[in-house]
Coordinates of C-alpha atoms in Angstrom, one line a residue:
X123 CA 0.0 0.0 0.0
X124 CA 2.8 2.5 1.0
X125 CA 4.6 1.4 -2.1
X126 CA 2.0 2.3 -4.3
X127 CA 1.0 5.3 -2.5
X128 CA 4.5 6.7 -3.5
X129 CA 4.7 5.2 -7.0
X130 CA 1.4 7.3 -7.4
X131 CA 3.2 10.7 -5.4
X132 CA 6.4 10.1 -8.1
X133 CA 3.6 9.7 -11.5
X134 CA 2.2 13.0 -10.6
X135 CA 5.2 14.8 -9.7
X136 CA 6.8 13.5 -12.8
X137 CA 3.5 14.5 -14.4
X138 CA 3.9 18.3 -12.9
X139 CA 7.4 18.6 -14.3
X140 CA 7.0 17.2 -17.6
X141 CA 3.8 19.7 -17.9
X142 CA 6.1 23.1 -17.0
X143 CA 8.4 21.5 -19.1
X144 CA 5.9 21.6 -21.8
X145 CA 4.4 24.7 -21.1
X146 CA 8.0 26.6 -21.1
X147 CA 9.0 25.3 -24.7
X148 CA 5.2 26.4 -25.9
X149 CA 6.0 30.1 -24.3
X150 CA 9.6 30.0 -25.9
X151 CA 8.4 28.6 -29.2
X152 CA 8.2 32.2 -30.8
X153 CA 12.3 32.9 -29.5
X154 CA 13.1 29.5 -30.5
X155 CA 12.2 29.9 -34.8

């Protein structure tokens, strides 16, 4: 139960970051081209 409680705390942290990651490259996109 604990193990799966922090699997599930590590999916949506890794969730969060690949999101901002996401959302910086779409509010760069203009100074990237």
């Amino acid at each position: 139960m604990s193990f799966k409680k922090s699997r599930l705390a590590f999916l949506g942290q890794a969730a969060f970051f690949v999101l901002r990651a996401i959302l910086a490259v779409v509010a760069n996109w203009p100074f990237i081209r």
